[in-house]
CSV table of C-alpha atoms in Angstrom, one decimal:
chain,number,residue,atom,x,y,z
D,1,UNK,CA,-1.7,17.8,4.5
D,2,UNK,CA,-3.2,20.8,2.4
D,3,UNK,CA,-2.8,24.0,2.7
D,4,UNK,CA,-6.2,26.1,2.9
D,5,UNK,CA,-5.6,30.1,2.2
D,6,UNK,CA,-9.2,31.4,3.1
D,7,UNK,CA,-8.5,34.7,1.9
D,8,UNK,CA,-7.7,33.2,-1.8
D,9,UNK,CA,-10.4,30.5,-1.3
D,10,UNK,CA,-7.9,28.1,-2.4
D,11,UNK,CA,-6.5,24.7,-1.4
D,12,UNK,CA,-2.8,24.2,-1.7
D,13,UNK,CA,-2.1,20.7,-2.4
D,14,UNK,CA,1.8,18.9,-2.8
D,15,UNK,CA,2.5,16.4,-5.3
D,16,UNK,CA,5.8,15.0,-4.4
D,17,UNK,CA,7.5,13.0,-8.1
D,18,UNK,CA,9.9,10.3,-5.8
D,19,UNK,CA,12.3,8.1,-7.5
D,20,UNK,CA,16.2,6.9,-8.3
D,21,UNK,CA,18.0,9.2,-10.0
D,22,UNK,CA,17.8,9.5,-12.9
D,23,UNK,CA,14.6,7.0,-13.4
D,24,UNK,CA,12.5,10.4,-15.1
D,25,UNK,CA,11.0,12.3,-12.4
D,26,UNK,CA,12.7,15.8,-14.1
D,27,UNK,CA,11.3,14.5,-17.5
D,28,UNK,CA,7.9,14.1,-16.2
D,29,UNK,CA,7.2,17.8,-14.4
D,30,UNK,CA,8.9,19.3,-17.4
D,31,UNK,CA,6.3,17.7,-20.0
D,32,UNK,CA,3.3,18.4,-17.1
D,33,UNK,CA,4.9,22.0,-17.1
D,34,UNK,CA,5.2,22.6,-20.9
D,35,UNK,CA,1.8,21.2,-21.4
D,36,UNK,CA,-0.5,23.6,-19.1
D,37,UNK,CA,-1.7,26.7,-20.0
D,38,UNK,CA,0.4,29.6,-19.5
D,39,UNK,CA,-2.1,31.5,-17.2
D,40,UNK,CA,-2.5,28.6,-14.8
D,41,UNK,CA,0.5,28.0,-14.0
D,42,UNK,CA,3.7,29.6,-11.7
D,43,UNK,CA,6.8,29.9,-12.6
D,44,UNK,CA,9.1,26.7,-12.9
D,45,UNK,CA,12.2,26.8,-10.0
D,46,UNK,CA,14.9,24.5,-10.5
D,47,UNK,CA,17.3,24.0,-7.4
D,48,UNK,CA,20.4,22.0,-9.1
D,49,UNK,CA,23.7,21.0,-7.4
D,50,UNK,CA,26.5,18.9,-8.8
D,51,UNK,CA,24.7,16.0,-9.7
D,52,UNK,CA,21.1,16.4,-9.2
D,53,UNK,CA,18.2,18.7,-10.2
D,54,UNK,CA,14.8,19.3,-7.7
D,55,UNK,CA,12.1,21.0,-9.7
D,56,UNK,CA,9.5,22.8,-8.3
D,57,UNK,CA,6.1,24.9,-9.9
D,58,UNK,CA,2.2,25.1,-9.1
D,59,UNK,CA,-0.8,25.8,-10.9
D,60,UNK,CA,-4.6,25.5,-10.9
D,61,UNK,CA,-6.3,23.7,-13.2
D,62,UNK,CA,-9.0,24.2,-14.6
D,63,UNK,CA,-10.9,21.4,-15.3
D,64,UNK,CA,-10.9,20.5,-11.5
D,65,UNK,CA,-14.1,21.5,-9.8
D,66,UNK,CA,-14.3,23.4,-6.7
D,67,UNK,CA,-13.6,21.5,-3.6
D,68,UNK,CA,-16.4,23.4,-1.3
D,69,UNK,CA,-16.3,26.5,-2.9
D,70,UNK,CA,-12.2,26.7,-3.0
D,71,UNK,CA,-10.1,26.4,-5.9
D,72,UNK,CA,-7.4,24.2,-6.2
D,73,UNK,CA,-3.8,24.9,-6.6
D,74,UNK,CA,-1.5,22.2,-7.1
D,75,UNK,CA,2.5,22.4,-6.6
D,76,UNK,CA,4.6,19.8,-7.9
D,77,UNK,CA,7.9,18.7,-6.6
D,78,UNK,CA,10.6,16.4,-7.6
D,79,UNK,CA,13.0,14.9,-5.6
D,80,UNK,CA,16.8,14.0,-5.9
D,81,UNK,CA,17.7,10.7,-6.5
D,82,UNK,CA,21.0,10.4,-5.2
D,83,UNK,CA,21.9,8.6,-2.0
D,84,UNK,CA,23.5,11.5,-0.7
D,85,UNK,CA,20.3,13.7,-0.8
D,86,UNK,CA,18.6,11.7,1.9
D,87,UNK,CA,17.8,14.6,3.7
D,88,UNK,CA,16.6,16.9,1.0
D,89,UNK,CA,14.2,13.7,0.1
D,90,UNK,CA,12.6,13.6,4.0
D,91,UNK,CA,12.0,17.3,3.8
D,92,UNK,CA,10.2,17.8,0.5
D,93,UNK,CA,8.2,15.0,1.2
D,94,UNK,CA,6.9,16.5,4.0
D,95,UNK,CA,3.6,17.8,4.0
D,96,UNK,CA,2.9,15.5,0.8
D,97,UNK,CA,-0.8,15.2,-0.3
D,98,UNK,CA,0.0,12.9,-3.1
D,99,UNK,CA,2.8,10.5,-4.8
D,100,UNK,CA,4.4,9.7,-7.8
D,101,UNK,CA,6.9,7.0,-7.7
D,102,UNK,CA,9.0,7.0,-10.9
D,103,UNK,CA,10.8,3.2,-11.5
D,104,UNK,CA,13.4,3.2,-14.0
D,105,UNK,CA,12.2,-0.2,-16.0
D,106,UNK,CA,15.9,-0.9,-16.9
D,107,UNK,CA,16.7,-4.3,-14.9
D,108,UNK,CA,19.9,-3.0,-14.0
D,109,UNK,CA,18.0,-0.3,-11.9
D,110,UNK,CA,15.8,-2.5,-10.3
D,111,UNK,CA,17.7,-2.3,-6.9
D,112,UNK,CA,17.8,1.3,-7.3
D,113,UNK,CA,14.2,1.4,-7.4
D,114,UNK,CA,13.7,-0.9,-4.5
D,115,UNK,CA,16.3,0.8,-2.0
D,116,UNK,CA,14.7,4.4,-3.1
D,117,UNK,CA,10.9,2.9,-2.2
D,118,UNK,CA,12.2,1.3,1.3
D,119,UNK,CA,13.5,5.2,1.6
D,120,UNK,CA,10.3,6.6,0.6
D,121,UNK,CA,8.4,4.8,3.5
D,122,UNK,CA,11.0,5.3,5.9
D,123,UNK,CA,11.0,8.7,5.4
D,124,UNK,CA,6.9,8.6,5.3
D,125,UNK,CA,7.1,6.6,9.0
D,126,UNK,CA,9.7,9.2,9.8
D,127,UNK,CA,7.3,12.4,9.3
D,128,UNK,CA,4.3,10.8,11.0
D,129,UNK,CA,2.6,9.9,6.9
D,130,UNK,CA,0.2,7.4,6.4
D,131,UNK,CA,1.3,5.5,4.0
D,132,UNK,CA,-2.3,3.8,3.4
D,133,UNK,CA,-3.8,6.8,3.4
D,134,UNK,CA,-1.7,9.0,0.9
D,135,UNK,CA,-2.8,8.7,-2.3
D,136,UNK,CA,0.5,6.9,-4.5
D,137,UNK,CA,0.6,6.2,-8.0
D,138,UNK,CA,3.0,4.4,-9.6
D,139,UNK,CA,5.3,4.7,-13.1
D,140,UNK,CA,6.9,2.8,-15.0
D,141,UNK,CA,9.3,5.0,-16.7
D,142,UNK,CA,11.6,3.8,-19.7
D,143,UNK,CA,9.7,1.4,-21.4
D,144,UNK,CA,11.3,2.1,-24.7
D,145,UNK,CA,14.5,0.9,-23.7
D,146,UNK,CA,16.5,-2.0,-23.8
D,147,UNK,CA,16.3,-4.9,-21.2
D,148,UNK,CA,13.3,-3.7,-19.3
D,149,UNK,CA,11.3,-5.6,-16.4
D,150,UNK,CA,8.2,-6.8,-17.4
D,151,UNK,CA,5.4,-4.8,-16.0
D,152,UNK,CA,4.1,-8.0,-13.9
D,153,UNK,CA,7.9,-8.2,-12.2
D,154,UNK,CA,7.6,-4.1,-11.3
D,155,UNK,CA,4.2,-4.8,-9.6
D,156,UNK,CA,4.8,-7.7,-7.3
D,157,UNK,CA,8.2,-5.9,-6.4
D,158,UNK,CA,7.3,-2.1,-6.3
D,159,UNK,CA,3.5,-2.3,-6.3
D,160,UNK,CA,2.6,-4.6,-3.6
D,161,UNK,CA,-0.4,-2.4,-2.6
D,162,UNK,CA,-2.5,-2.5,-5.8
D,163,UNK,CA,-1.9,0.8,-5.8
D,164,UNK,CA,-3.0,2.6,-10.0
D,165,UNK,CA,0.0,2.4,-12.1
D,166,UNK,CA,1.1,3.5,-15.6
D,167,UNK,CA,4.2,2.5,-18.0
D,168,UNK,CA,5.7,5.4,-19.8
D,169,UNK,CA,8.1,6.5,-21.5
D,170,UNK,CA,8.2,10.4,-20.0
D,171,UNK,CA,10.6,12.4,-22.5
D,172,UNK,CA,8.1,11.6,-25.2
D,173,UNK,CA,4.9,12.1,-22.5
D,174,UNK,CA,3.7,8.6,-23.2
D,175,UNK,CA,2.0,8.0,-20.4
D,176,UNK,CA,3.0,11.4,-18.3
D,177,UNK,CA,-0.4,12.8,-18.6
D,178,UNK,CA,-2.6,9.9,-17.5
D,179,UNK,CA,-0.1,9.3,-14.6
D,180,UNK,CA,-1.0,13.0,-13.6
D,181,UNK,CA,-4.3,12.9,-13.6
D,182,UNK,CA,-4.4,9.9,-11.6
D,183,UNK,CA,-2.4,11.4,-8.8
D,184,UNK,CA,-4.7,14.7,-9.0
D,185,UNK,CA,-8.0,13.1,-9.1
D,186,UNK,CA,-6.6,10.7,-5.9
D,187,UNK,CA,-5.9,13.8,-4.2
D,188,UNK,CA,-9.1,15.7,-4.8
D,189,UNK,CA,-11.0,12.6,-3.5
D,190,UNK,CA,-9.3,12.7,-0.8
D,191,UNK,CA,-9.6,16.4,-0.2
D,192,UNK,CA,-13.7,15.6,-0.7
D,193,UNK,CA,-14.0,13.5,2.3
C-alpha cells in the first residue's frame, strides 16, 4: 500500500526483491543502485547477519511522470533467503506495492525456488495481500550457468499466473534493467487507478 507524504507531494512506493538465497536478489539492487543517478537516489543500507544480507535504498526517478501531481519515490528491498529468516521475510513484505521474484535457474535449486514462492504467498495470505492484485514480476536469474531449467519448465512451475517475466543473468545486469522497469511501470499503473 503506498505511502502518500502530502507535504513532499510524493508517493512512497515498496518494491520487495523475494527469492532463495542466494538466487541474485543482492546482485540485482546493487546493479539498479550503481546504475541511477547519484542525485535521485538515497543512500544504500545493508542489514547483514551471519549468512545473509537485506539491502535496502529509495530514489525518484525521473523519467516517471507525476502520478496526480505527486512525485514518485521508490524504495527497494531485498529479502533473506534463508529458511531461518522467515520472519524477517513476512515483515519486509509487508506493505509491498510490487514484486520481484528472483529463481535461481540452476536445476538443483528448483525446490528452493518452489518452497520460497509457496512462502511468498503464505506470507502474502498471512498480511491480508492480494496476491492477484499486486503487481509480480518474475526472473530468471543465472542463465549463464551450467545445468539450467529451461525457461518453459520455470514458467509452468513458478509462473503459473502469466504473470511478465525476464531471464537474466544479474551480476552482469543482463536482463536487471528491463526486470525493473517492468515492476515500476506495474506499480505506477496501479497507483493510476
Amino acid at each position: 500500500m503506498p505511502l502518500i507524504n502530502f507535504a513532499t507531494k510524493e508517493i512512497n512506493c515498496k518494491i520487495v526483491y523475494y527469492g532463495p538465497g542466494l538466487s541474485g536478489k543482492t546482485a540485482n539492487i546493487k546493479w539498479i543502485y550503481d546504475h541511477i543517478r547519484p542525485e535521485n537516489k538515497g543512500e544504500l543500507i545493508t542489514l547483514a547477519t551471519e549468512t545473509e544480507r537485506t539491502l535496502f535504498f529509495d530514489f525518484v526517478p525521473i523519467e516517471v511522470a507525476t502520478v496526480k501531481g505527486f512525485k514518485v519515490r521508490f524504495h527497494l528491498y531485498t529479502t533473506p533467503g534463508q529458511i531461518i529468516y522467515k520472519i524477517s521475510r513476512k515483515l519486509i513484505l509487508k506493505g509491498v506495492d510490487g514484486i520481484v521474484f528472483v529463481a535461481d535457474s540452476q536445476e538443483e535449486r528448483h525446490d528452493a525456488n518452489l518452497d520460497t514462492l509457496d512462502d511468498m504467498l503464505n506470507n502474502m495470505k498471512e498480511l491480508g495481500i492480494k496476491f492477484e492484485e499486486t503487481p509480480l514480476v518474475f526472473q530468471y536469474n543465472k542463465r549463464d550457468l551450467p545445468n539450467i531449467l529451461p525457461v518453459e519448465v520455470l514458467r509452468k512451475d513458478l509462473n503459473r499466473w502469466n504473470y511478465p517475466d525476464f531471464e537474466a543473468i544479474a551480476i552482469r545486469g543482463v536482463g536487471v534493467i528491463e526486470t525493473f522497469k517492468e515492476i515500476t511501470k506495474l506499480v505506477v499503473q496501479k497507483l493510476k487507478k
